[in-house]
Amino acid sequence: MGNFNNFFFAAHLLDVAVGFKTLRTILQSVTHNGKQLVLTVMLLTIIVYIYTVIAFNFFRKFYVQEEDDEVNRNCHDMLTCFVFNLYKGVRAGGGIGDELEPPDGDDSEVYRIIFDISFFFFIIVILLAILQGLIIDAFGELRDQLESVKEDMESNCFICGINKDYFDKVPHGFDTHVQREHNLANYMFFLMHLINKPDTEYTGQETYVWNMYTQRCWDFFPVGDCFRKQYEDLMGE
C-alpha cells in the first residue's frame, strides 16, 4: 500500500513495538481489557448524549459564542450539540462547563452549575478514570505475569519442572541440568526437525512425539523426572 500512498510507509514504524517486549506489553495493555474498554466508551457516549439532550432543551443559549463579530453556534441542532459535547466536553479538564459561556446572573444559573458539576463528576472524574484504570491495571497484570514467568524459568526447569534447589545440592547443578540434560533449545530443534521431516520417514518414537504434538498434548515431556532422579531411585533400590 506504500506504493499507492507514501503515508502507509509510516505504519512500518510499528515494527519497533513488535521488536521490544516492553513495548509489546504496553500495546497489549490496551487490548487486554478490550471488551471492558469498549463498553465503558459506549457508556460514556450514552451519558454524553443524555447531557446533550438536556443542554439542547435548556442551556442552548450558553453554547452561542461570539468571536470577532462572528456568532459561533455550537448547538444549533442535536448532532452538532452532541459532537461539541463529546469532542470539547470530554477533553476539557473541567468538563463542558469550561467551554460554555458563564451563567453569571442568568435565571438558570443554579441549574447550569448543577449541570456543569455533574458532567464533570460523571464524565471526567468517574468514567475517564475508569478507562485509565483499566489500561493501567492491565499493564500491571501483564507485567506481573511476565515477572512470574521469568521467576519460574529461573527457579524451575522448564522441561521437567523440578526446582533448582534439588540440583544445586552440587555446585552449578541447576545450570548444568538446563544446559545439557534438559536444554529447551534441543526440544525446540527436535520439534522443528519433525515439522520439516516427511511423516513417512518418522521412526516409532518420532511418530509418537508428533502425534502428541499435533494433539497439543505434552505428556512426552519428562515432567518431574530426570537422569539424576532416576539414578537416585536406582541406587535406593
mmCIF file of C-alpha atoms in Angstrom:
data_model
loop_
_atom_site.group_PDB
_atom_site.id
_atom_site.type_symbol
_atom_site.label_atom_id
_atom_site.label_comp_id
_atom_site.label_asym_id
_atom_site.label_seq_id
_atom_site.Cartn_x
_atom_site.Cartn_y
_atom_site.Cartn_z
ATOM 1 C CA MET A 1 0.000 0.000 0.000
ATOM 2 C CA GLY A 2 3.008 2.271 0.371
ATOM 3 C CA ASN A 3 3.320 2.334 -3.416
ATOM 4 C CA PHE A 4 -0.189 3.775 -3.550
ATOM 5 C CA ASN A 5 0.437 6.441 -0.929
ATOM 6 C CA ASN A 6 3.620 7.236 0.992
ATOM 7 C CA PHE A 7 1.518 7.714 4.097
ATOM 8 C CA PHE A 8 1.321 3.945 4.626
ATOM 9 C CA PHE A 9 5.102 3.657 4.961
ATOM 10 C CA ALA A 10 4.715 5.217 8.404
ATOM 11 C CA ALA A 11 2.986 2.023 9.569
ATOM 12 C CA HIS A 12 6.318 0.210 9.247
ATOM 13 C CA LEU A 13 7.467 2.026 12.370
ATOM 14 C CA LEU A 14 5.112 -0.208 14.345
ATOM 15 C CA ASP A 15 7.696 -2.962 13.859
ATOM 16 C CA VAL A 16 9.612 -1.239 16.635
ATOM 17 C CA ALA A 17 6.825 -2.148 19.052
ATOM 18 C CA VAL A 18 6.934 -5.769 17.920
ATOM 19 C CA GLY A 19 10.689 -5.984 18.421
ATOM 20 C CA PHE A 20 10.712 -4.920 22.078
ATOM 21 C CA LYS A 21 8.978 -6.940 24.777
ATOM 22 C CA THR A 22 8.244 -3.869 26.919
ATOM 23 C CA LEU A 23 6.523 -2.075 24.036
ATOM 24 C CA ARG A 24 4.516 -5.204 23.220
ATOM 25 C CA THR A 25 3.329 -5.252 26.820
ATOM 26 C CA ILE A 26 2.226 -1.618 26.544
ATOM 27 C CA LEU A 27 0.223 -2.366 23.392
ATOM 28 C CA GLN A 28 -1.284 -5.472 24.963
ATOM 29 C CA SER A 29 -2.356 -3.444 27.995
ATOM 30 C CA VAL A 30 -4.720 -1.535 25.689
ATOM 31 C CA THR A 31 -6.174 -4.640 24.040
ATOM 32 C CA HIS A 32 -6.112 -6.903 27.119
ATOM 33 C CA ASN A 33 -9.345 -5.446 28.534
ATOM 34 C CA GLY A 34 -10.689 -4.537 25.109
ATOM 35 C CA LYS A 35 -14.279 -5.559 25.847
ATOM 36 C CA GLN A 36 -14.423 -3.557 29.078
ATOM 37 C CA LEU A 37 -12.879 -0.543 27.357
ATOM 38 C CA VAL A 38 -15.399 -0.649 24.512
ATOM 39 C CA LEU A 39 -18.329 -0.996 26.914
ATOM 40 C CA THR A 40 -17.045 1.868 29.061
ATOM 41 C CA VAL A 41 -16.676 4.104 25.998
ATOM 42 C CA MET A 42 -20.227 3.184 24.983
ATOM 43 C CA LEU A 43 -21.475 4.135 28.454
ATOM 44 C CA LEU A 44 -19.554 7.416 28.279
ATOM 45 C CA THR A 45 -21.098 8.176 24.882
ATOM 46 C CA ILE A 46 -24.595 7.433 26.173
ATOM 47 C CA ILE A 47 -24.168 9.704 29.192
ATOM 48 C CA VAL A 48 -22.770 12.493 27.000
ATOM 49 C CA TYR A 49 -25.826 12.103 24.753
ATOM 50 C CA ILE A 50 -28.134 12.426 27.776
ATOM 51 C CA TYR A 51 -26.361 15.631 28.751
ATOM 52 C CA THR A 52 -26.648 16.788 25.144
ATOM 53 C CA VAL A 53 -30.434 16.374 25.238
ATOM 54 C CA ILE A 54 -30.584 18.369 28.471
ATOM 55 C CA ALA A 55 -28.310 21.083 27.080
ATOM 56 C CA PHE A 56 -30.194 21.303 23.786
ATOM 57 C CA ASN A 57 -33.514 21.851 25.546
ATOM 58 C CA PHE A 58 -32.486 24.085 28.447
ATOM 59 C CA PHE A 59 -28.977 25.531 28.025
ATOM 60 C CA ARG A 60 -28.617 26.081 24.291
ATOM 61 C CA LYS A 61 -28.111 29.817 24.708
ATOM 62 C CA PHE A 62 -24.837 29.232 26.550
ATOM 63 C CA TYR A 63 -23.402 27.472 23.501
ATOM 64 C CA VAL A 64 -23.599 30.642 21.377
ATOM 65 C CA GLN A 65 -20.152 32.254 21.334
ATOM 66 C CA GLU A 66 -19.162 35.496 19.628
ATOM 67 C CA GLU A 67 -15.636 35.756 18.265
ATOM 68 C CA ASP A 68 -14.504 38.687 16.096
ATOM 69 C CA ASP A 69 -18.099 39.768 15.447
ATOM 70 C CA GLU A 70 -18.913 36.250 14.253
ATOM 71 C CA VAL A 71 -21.509 34.157 16.039
ATOM 72 C CA ASN A 72 -20.431 30.571 16.604
ATOM 73 C CA ARG A 73 -23.460 28.369 17.208
ATOM 74 C CA ASN A 74 -22.216 25.115 18.672
ATOM 75 C CA CYS A 75 -25.638 23.714 19.489
ATOM 76 C CA HIS A 76 -27.959 24.738 16.655
ATOM 77 C CA ASP A 77 -29.034 21.101 16.169
ATOM 78 C CA MET A 78 -28.755 17.851 18.130
ATOM 79 C CA LEU A 79 -25.922 16.396 16.069
ATOM 80 C CA THR A 80 -23.748 19.494 16.315
ATOM 81 C CA CYS A 81 -24.500 19.782 20.016
ATOM 82 C CA PHE A 82 -23.628 16.134 20.646
ATOM 83 C CA VAL A 83 -20.370 16.327 18.695
ATOM 84 C CA PHE A 84 -19.406 19.506 20.546
ATOM 85 C CA ASN A 85 -20.101 17.953 23.952
ATOM 86 C CA LEU A 86 -18.255 14.770 23.054
ATOM 87 C CA TYR A 87 -15.250 16.496 21.496
ATOM 88 C CA LYS A 88 -14.877 19.542 23.715
ATOM 89 C CA GLY A 89 -16.526 18.406 26.931
ATOM 90 C CA VAL A 90 -14.651 15.131 27.337
ATOM 91 C CA ARG A 91 -11.272 16.707 26.508
ATOM 92 C CA ALA A 92 -11.731 19.728 28.759
ATOM 93 C CA GLY A 93 -10.129 19.321 32.162
ATOM 94 C CA GLY A 94 -13.141 20.779 33.925
ATOM 95 C CA GLY A 95 -15.803 19.278 31.697
ATOM 96 C CA ILE A 96 -18.189 21.013 29.336
ATOM 97 C CA GLY A 97 -18.506 23.986 31.693
ATOM 98 C CA ASP A 98 -15.058 25.195 30.638
ATOM 99 C CA GLU A 99 -16.232 25.546 27.030
ATOM 100 C CA LEU A 100 -19.537 27.376 27.598
ATOM 101 C CA GLU A 101 -20.406 30.946 28.406
ATOM 102 C CA PRO A 102 -20.517 31.526 32.195
ATOM 103 C CA PRO A 103 -24.045 31.626 33.660
ATOM 104 C CA ASP A 104 -23.365 34.644 35.891
ATOM 105 C CA GLY A 105 -26.627 36.408 36.697
ATOM 106 C CA ASP A 106 -28.749 34.187 34.477
ATOM 107 C CA ASP A 107 -32.097 32.898 35.747
ATOM 108 C CA SER A 108 -30.927 29.314 35.241
ATOM 109 C CA GLU A 109 -27.575 29.846 36.945
ATOM 110 C CA VAL A 110 -28.204 27.268 39.693
ATOM 111 C CA TYR A 111 -29.326 24.604 37.223
ATOM 112 C CA ARG A 112 -26.352 25.365 34.983
ATOM 113 C CA ILE A 113 -23.982 24.920 37.923
ATOM 114 C CA ILE A 114 -25.564 21.547 38.711
ATOM 115 C CA PHE A 115 -25.289 20.616 35.034
ATOM 116 C CA ASP A 116 -21.592 21.546 34.845
ATOM 117 C CA ILE A 117 -20.592 19.889 38.116
ATOM 118 C CA SER A 118 -22.493 16.667 37.439
ATOM 119 C CA PHE A 119 -20.984 16.449 33.932
ATOM 120 C CA PHE A 120 -17.512 16.928 35.404
ATOM 121 C CA PHE A 121 -18.140 14.327 38.116
ATOM 122 C CA PHE A 122 -19.629 11.560 35.968
ATOM 123 C CA ILE A 123 -17.568 12.029 32.802
ATOM 124 C CA ILE A 124 -14.195 13.387 33.890
ATOM 125 C CA VAL A 125 -13.842 12.052 37.423
ATOM 126 C CA ILE A 126 -15.502 8.641 37.085
ATOM 127 C CA LEU A 127 -15.655 7.360 33.505
ATOM 128 C CA LEU A 128 -12.334 8.700 32.231
ATOM 129 C CA ALA A 129 -10.690 7.467 35.428
ATOM 130 C CA ILE A 130 -12.201 4.030 34.804
ATOM 131 C CA LEU A 131 -10.767 3.984 31.278
ATOM 132 C CA GLN A 132 -7.334 4.922 32.562
ATOM 133 C CA GLY A 133 -7.627 2.413 35.397
ATOM 134 C CA LEU A 134 -8.471 -0.436 33.024
ATOM 135 C CA ILE A 135 -5.373 0.263 30.950
ATOM 136 C CA ILE A 136 -3.099 0.708 33.970
ATOM 137 C CA ASP A 137 -4.435 -2.420 35.692
ATOM 138 C CA ALA A 138 -3.981 -4.447 32.506
ATOM 139 C CA PHE A 139 -0.393 -3.222 32.183
ATOM 140 C CA GLY A 140 0.312 -4.159 35.803
ATOM 141 C CA GLU A 141 -1.288 -7.573 35.351
ATOM 142 C CA LEU A 142 0.719 -8.321 32.213
ATOM 143 C CA ARG A 143 3.909 -7.120 33.877
ATOM 144 C CA ASP A 144 3.249 -9.381 36.877
ATOM 145 C CA GLN A 145 2.651 -12.310 34.532
ATOM 146 C CA LEU A 146 5.964 -11.676 32.778
ATOM 147 C CA GLU A 147 7.762 -11.421 36.118
ATOM 148 C CA SER A 148 6.105 -14.634 37.293
ATOM 149 C CA VAL A 149 7.158 -16.473 34.135
ATOM 150 C CA LYS A 150 10.689 -15.113 34.416
ATOM 151 C CA GLU A 151 10.914 -16.136 38.074
ATOM 152 C CA ASP A 152 9.573 -19.604 37.289
ATOM 153 C CA MET A 153 12.063 -20.041 34.451
ATOM 154 C CA GLU A 154 14.917 -19.052 36.748
ATOM 155 C CA SER A 155 13.882 -21.295 39.650
ATOM 156 C CA ASN A 156 12.459 -24.366 37.879
ATOM 157 C CA CYS A 157 13.438 -26.478 34.907
ATOM 158 C CA PHE A 158 11.083 -25.694 32.032
ATOM 159 C CA ILE A 159 11.106 -29.303 30.811
ATOM 160 C CA CYS A 160 10.751 -31.361 33.985
ATOM 161 C CA GLY A 161 9.537 -28.662 36.384
ATOM 162 C CA ILE A 162 11.912 -29.716 39.180
ATOM 163 C CA ASN A 163 13.042 -26.879 41.444
ATOM 164 C CA LYS A 164 16.624 -25.660 41.188
ATOM 165 C CA ASP A 165 17.237 -26.401 44.893
ATOM 166 C CA TYR A 166 17.170 -30.112 44.052
ATOM 167 C CA PHE A 167 20.004 -29.742 41.555
ATOM 168 C CA ASP A 168 22.036 -27.135 43.431
ATOM 169 C CA LYS A 169 22.996 -29.655 46.088
ATOM 170 C CA VAL A 170 26.107 -29.859 43.924
ATOM 171 C CA PRO A 171 27.874 -26.764 42.519
ATOM 172 C CA HIS A 172 26.253 -25.392 39.349
ATOM 173 C CA GLY A 173 23.880 -28.353 39.320
ATOM 174 C CA PHE A 174 20.850 -26.467 38.008
ATOM 175 C CA ASP A 175 22.777 -24.614 35.294
ATOM 176 C CA THR A 176 24.340 -27.867 34.114
ATOM 177 C CA HIS A 177 20.937 -29.569 34.073
ATOM 178 C CA VAL A 178 19.161 -26.920 31.961
ATOM 179 C CA GLN A 179 22.103 -26.536 29.583
ATOM 180 C CA ARG A 180 22.884 -30.191 28.943
ATOM 181 C CA GLU A 181 20.217 -32.639 30.142
ATOM 182 C CA HIS A 182 17.029 -30.606 29.618
ATOM 183 C CA ASN A 183 18.069 -27.889 27.203
ATOM 184 C CA LEU A 184 14.933 -26.144 25.929
ATOM 185 C CA ALA A 185 16.592 -25.343 22.609
ATOM 186 C CA ASN A 186 17.200 -29.050 21.955
ATOM 187 C CA TYR A 187 13.491 -29.788 22.392
ATOM 188 C CA MET A 188 12.597 -26.921 20.049
ATOM 189 C CA PHE A 189 15.098 -28.148 17.454
ATOM 190 C CA PHE A 190 13.627 -31.635 17.691
ATOM 191 C CA LEU A 191 10.103 -30.322 17.096
ATOM 192 C CA MET A 192 11.336 -28.272 14.129
ATOM 193 C CA HIS A 193 13.024 -31.423 12.835
ATOM 194 C CA LEU A 194 9.682 -33.260 12.983
ATOM 195 C CA ILE A 195 7.867 -30.379 11.280
ATOM 196 C CA ASN A 196 10.302 -30.334 8.362
ATOM 197 C CA LYS A 197 10.709 -34.109 8.058
ATOM 198 C CA PRO A 198 8.219 -36.104 5.914
ATOM 199 C CA ASP A 199 5.944 -38.095 8.219
ATOM 200 C CA THR A 200 6.534 -41.212 6.115
ATOM 201 C CA GLU A 201 10.137 -41.238 7.337
ATOM 202 C CA TYR A 202 9.352 -40.975 11.052
ATOM 203 C CA THR A 203 10.729 -43.531 13.466
ATOM 204 C CA GLY A 204 8.450 -45.056 16.075
ATOM 205 C CA GLN A 205 9.487 -42.542 18.733
ATOM 206 C CA GLU A 206 9.174 -39.635 16.316
ATOM 207 C CA THR A 207 5.675 -40.776 15.323
ATOM 208 C CA TYR A 208 4.661 -40.915 18.987
ATOM 209 C CA VAL A 209 6.006 -37.424 19.716
ATOM 210 C CA TRP A 210 4.455 -35.973 16.545
ATOM 211 C CA ASN A 211 1.028 -37.394 17.355
ATOM 212 C CA MET A 212 1.238 -35.907 20.850
ATOM 213 C CA TYR A 213 2.371 -32.565 19.434
ATOM 214 C CA THR A 214 -0.473 -32.333 16.904
ATOM 215 C CA GLN A 215 -2.927 -33.006 19.744
ATOM 216 C CA ARG A 216 -1.207 -30.306 21.837
ATOM 217 C CA CYS A 217 -0.559 -32.933 24.481
ATOM 218 C CA TRP A 218 2.771 -32.526 26.260
ATOM 219 C CA ASP A 219 2.924 -35.856 28.068
ATOM 220 C CA PHE A 220 6.108 -36.709 26.184
ATOM 221 C CA PHE A 221 7.914 -34.136 28.347
ATOM 222 C CA PRO A 222 9.627 -35.836 31.331
ATOM 223 C CA VAL A 223 7.693 -33.863 33.932
ATOM 224 C CA GLY A 224 9.044 -34.500 37.416
ATOM 225 C CA ASP A 225 11.766 -36.810 36.123
ATOM 226 C CA CYS A 226 15.426 -36.523 35.177
ATOM 227 C CA PHE A 227 18.541 -38.698 34.930
ATOM 228 C CA ARG A 228 19.723 -37.740 38.391
ATOM 229 C CA LYS A 229 16.415 -38.693 39.962
ATOM 230 C CA GLN A 230 16.383 -41.986 38.087
ATOM 231 C CA TYR A 231 19.923 -42.665 39.301
ATOM 232 C CA GLU A 232 18.998 -41.889 42.918
ATOM 233 C CA ASP A 233 15.929 -44.126 42.697
ATOM 234 C CA LEU A 234 18.063 -46.912 41.256
ATOM 235 C CA MET A 235 20.666 -46.560 43.997
ATOM 236 C CA GLY A 236 17.919 -46.532 46.615
ATOM 237 C CA GLU A 237 16.723 -49.935 45.495
#
